[in-house]
mmCIF file of C-alpha atoms and ligand atoms in Angstrom:
data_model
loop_
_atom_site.group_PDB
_atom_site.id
_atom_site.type_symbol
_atom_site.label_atom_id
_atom_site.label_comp_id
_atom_site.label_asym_id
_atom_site.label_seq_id
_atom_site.Cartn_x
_atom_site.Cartn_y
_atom_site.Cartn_z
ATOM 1 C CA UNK A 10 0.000 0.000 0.000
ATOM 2 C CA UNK A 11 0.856 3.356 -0.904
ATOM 3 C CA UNK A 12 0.198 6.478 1.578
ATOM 4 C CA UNK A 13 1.067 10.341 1.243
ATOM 5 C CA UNK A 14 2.489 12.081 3.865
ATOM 6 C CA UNK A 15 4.403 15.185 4.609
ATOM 7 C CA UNK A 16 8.466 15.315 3.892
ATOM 8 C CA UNK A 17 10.786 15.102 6.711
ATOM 9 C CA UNK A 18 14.391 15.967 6.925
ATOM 10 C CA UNK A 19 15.452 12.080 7.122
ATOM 11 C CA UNK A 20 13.691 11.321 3.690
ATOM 12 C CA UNK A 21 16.677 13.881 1.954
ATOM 13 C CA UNK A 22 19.151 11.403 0.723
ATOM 14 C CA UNK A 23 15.880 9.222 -1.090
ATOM 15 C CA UNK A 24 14.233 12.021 -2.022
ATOM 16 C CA UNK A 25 17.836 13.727 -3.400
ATOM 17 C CA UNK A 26 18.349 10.232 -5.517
ATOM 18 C CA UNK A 27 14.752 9.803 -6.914
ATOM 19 C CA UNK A 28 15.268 13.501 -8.247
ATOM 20 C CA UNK A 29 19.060 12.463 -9.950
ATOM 21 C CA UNK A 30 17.160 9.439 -11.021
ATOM 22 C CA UNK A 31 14.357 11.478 -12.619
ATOM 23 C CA UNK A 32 14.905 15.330 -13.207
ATOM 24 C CA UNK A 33 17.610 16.898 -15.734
ATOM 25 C CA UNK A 34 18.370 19.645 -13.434
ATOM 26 C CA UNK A 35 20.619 18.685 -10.378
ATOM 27 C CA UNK A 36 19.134 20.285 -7.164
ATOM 28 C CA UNK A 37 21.330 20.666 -4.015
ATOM 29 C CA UNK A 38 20.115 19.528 -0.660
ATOM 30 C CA UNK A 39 20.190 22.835 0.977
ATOM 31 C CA UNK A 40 17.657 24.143 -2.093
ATOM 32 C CA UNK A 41 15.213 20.998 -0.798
ATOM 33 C CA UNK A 42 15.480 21.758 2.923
ATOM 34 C CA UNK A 43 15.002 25.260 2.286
ATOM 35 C CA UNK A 44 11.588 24.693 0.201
ATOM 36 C CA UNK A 45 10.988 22.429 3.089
ATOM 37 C CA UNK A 46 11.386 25.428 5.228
ATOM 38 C CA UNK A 47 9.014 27.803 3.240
ATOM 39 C CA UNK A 48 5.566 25.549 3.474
ATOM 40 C CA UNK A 49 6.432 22.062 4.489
ATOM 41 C CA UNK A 50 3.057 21.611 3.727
ATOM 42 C CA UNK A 51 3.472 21.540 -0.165
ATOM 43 C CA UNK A 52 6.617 18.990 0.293
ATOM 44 C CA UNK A 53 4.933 15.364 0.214
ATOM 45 C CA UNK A 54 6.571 12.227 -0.299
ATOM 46 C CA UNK A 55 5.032 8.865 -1.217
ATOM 47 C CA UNK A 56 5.524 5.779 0.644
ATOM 48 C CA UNK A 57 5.774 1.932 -0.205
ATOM 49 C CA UNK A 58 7.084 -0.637 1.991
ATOM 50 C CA UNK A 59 8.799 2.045 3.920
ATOM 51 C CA UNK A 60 10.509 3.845 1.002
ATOM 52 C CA UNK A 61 9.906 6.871 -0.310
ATOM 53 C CA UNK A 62 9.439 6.252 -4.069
ATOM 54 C CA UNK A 63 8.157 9.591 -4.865
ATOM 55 C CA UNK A 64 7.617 13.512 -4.423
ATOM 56 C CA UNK A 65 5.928 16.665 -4.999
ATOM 57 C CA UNK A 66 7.208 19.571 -3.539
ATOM 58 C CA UNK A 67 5.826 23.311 -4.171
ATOM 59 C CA UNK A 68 5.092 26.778 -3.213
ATOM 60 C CA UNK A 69 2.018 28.887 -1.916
ATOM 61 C CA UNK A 70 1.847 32.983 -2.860
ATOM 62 C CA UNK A 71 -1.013 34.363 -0.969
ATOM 63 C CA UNK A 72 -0.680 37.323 -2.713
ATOM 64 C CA UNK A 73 -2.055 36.203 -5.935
ATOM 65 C CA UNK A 74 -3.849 33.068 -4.549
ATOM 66 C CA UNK A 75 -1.309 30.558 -6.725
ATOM 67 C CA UNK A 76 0.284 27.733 -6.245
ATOM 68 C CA UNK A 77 3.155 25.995 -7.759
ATOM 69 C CA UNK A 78 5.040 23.170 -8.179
ATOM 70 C CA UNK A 79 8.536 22.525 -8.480
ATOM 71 C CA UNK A 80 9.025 19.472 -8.865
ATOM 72 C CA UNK A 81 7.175 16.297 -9.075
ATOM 73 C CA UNK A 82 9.068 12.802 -9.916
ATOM 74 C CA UNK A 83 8.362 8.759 -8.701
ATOM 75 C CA UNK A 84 10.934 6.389 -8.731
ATOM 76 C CA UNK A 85 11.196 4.680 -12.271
ATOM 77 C CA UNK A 86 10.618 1.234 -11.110
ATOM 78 C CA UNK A 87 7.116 2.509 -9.183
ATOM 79 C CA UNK A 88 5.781 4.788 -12.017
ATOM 80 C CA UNK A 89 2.521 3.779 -13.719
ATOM 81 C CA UNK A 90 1.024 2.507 -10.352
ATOM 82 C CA UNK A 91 -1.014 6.111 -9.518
ATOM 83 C CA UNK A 92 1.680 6.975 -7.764
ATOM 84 C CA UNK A 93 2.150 10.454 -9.301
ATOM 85 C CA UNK A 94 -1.639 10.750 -9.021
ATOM 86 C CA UNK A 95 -1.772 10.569 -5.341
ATOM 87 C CA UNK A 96 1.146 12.779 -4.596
ATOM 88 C CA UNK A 97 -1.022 15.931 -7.063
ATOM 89 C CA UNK A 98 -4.091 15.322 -5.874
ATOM 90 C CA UNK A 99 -3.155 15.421 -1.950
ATOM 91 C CA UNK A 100 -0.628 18.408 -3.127
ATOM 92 C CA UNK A 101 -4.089 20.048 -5.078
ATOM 93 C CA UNK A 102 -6.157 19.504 -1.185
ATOM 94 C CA UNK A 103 -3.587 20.941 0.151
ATOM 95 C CA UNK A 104 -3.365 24.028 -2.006
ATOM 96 C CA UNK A 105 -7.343 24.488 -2.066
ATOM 97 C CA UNK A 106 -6.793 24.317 2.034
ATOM 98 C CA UNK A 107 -5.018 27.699 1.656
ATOM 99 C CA UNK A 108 -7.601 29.131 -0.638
ATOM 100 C CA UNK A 109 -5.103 28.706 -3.731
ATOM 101 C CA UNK A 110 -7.191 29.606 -7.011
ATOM 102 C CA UNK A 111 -4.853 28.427 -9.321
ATOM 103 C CA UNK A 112 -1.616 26.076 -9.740
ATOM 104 C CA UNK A 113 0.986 26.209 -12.189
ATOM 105 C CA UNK A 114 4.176 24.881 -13.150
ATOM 106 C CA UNK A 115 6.324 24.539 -15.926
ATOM 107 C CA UNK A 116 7.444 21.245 -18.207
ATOM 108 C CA UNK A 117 10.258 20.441 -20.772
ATOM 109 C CA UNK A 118 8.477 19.780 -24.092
ATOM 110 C CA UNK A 119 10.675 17.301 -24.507
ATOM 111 C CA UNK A 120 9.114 15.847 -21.571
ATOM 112 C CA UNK A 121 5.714 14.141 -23.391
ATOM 113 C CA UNK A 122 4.956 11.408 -20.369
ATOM 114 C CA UNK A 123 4.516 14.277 -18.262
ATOM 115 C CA UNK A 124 2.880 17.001 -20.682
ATOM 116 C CA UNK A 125 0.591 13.970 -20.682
ATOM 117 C CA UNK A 126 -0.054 13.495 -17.051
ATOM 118 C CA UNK A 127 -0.618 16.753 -16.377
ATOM 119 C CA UNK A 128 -3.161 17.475 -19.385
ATOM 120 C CA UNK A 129 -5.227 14.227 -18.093
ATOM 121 C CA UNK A 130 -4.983 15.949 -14.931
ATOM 122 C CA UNK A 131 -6.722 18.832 -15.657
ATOM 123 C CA UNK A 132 -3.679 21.395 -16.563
ATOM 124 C CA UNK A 133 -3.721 23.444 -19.860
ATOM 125 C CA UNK A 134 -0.977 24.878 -21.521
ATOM 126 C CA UNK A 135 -0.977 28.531 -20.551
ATOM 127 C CA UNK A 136 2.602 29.730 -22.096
ATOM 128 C CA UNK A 137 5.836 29.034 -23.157
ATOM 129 C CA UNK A 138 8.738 30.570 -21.295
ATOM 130 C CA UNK A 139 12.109 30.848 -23.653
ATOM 131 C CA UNK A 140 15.481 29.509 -22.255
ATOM 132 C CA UNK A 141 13.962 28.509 -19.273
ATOM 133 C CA UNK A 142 16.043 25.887 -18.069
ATOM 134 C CA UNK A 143 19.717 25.888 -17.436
ATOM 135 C CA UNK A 144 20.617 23.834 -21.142
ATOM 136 C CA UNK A 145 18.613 26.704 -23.055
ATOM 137 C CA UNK A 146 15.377 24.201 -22.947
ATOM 138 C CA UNK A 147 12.163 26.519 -23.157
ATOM 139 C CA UNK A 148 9.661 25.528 -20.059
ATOM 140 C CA UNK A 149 6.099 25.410 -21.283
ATOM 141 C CA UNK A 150 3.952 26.897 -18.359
ATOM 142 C CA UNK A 151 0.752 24.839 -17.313
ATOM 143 C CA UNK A 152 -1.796 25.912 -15.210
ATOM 144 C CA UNK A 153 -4.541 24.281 -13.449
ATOM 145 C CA UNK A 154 -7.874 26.402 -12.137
ATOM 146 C CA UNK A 155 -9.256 25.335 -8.699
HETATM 147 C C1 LIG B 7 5.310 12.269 -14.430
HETATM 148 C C2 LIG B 7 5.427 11.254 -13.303
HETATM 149 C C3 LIG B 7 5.604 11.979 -11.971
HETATM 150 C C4 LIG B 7 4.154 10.398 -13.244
HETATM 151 O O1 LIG B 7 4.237 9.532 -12.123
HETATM 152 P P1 LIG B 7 3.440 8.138 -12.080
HETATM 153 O O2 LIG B 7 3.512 7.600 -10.702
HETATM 154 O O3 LIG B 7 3.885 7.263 -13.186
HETATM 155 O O4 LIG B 7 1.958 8.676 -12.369
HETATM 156 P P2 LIG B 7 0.592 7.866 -12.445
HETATM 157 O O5 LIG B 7 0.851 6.400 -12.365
HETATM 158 O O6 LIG B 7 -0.324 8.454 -11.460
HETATM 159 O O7 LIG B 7 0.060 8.274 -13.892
HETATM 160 C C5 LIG B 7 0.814 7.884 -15.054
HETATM 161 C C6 LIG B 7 0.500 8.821 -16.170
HETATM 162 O O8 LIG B 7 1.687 9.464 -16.643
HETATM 163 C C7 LIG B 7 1.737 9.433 -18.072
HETATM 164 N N1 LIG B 7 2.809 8.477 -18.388
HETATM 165 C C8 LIG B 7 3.818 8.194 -17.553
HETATM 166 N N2 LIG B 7 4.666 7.284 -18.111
HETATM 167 C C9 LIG B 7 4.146 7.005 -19.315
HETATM 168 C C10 LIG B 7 4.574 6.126 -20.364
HETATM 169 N N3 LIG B 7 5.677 5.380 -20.266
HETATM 170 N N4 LIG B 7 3.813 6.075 -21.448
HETATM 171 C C11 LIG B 7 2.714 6.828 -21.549
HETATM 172 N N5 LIG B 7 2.279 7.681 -20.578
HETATM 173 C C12 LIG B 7 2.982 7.761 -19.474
HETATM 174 C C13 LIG B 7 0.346 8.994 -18.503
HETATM 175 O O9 LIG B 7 -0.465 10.151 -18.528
HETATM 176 C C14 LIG B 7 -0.080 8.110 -17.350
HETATM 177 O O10 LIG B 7 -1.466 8.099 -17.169
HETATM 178 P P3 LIG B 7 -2.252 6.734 -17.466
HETATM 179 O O11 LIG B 7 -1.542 5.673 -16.679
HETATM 180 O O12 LIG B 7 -3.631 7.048 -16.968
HETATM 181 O O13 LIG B 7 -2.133 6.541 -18.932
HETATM 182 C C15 LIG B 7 6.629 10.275 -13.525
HETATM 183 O O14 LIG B 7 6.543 9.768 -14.842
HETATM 184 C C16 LIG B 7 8.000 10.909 -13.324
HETATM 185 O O15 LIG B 7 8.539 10.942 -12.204
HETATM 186 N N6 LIG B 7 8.605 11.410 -14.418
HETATM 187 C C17 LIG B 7 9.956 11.993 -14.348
HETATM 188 C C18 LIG B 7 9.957 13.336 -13.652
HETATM 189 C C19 LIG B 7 9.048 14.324 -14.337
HETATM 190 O O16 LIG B 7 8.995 14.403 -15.548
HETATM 191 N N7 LIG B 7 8.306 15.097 -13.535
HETATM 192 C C20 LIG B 7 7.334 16.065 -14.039
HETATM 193 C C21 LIG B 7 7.951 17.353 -14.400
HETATM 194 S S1 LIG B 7 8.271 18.298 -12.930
#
């Protein structure tokens, strides 16, 4: 069985390798305990037989009522089990909790499994953002409407 729950400072080292494993861009460890920092709330990690095989971490801007993710990956030996599913829509209660009206994020389009999984998920293609990420890759920005 799978369950969400919030991140904790011993899940760093699995949650730093699922992101090596899974994202182009390398994060540090300080830049994950310092989103953890900013609204642990938004940092969620998915757990099987007592490893993390997944997470979704993000931020909260009451200013504008948004929401956003930064990063969302599962393990590539758990994917395609609703895995990814679980960690958006707890992240989406979470962000609806806060009175978010809107979440967005941004996706290599080079990146078509998860252009995919967030379109099925109710996220449209709002923009595209030139030389967004560090190799010169544009981002295309998606956002979802709560
Ligand atoms: C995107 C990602 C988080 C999905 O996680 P997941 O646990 O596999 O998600 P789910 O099982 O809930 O849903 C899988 C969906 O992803 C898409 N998808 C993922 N892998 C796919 C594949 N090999 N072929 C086709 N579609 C695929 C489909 O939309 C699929 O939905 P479906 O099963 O209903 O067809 C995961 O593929 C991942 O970690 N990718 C690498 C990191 C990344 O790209 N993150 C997003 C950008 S921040």
């Amino acid at each position: 069985m799978v369950y969400i729950r919030n991140f904790q400072r011993g899940d760093l080292e699995a949650v730093q390798k699922i992101a090596d494993l899974s994202l182009k861009e390398n994060y540090s460890s300080e830049l994950f305990l310092t989103i953890h920092r900013s609204w642990n709330g938004s940092f969620l990690v998915a757990v099987k037989d007592e490893k993390v095989v997944g997470f979704i971490s993000g931020l909260n801007n009451p200013k504008d009522s948004s929401s956003r993710i930064l990063m969302l990956s599962v393990h590539p030996a758990y994917r395609r089990q609703g895995i990814g599913s679980s960690l958006l829509n707890t992240f989406v209660q979470r962000c609806s909790k806060l009175g978010s009206s809107q979440i967005y994020l941004e996706v290599r389009p080079s990146n078509r499994y998860a252009l995919e999984f967030y379109e099925k998920r109710g996220f449209e293609r709002a923009d595209v953002i030139e030389d967004f990420y560090t190799n010169g890759e544009s981002g295309i920005k998606m956002i979802r409407y709560l």
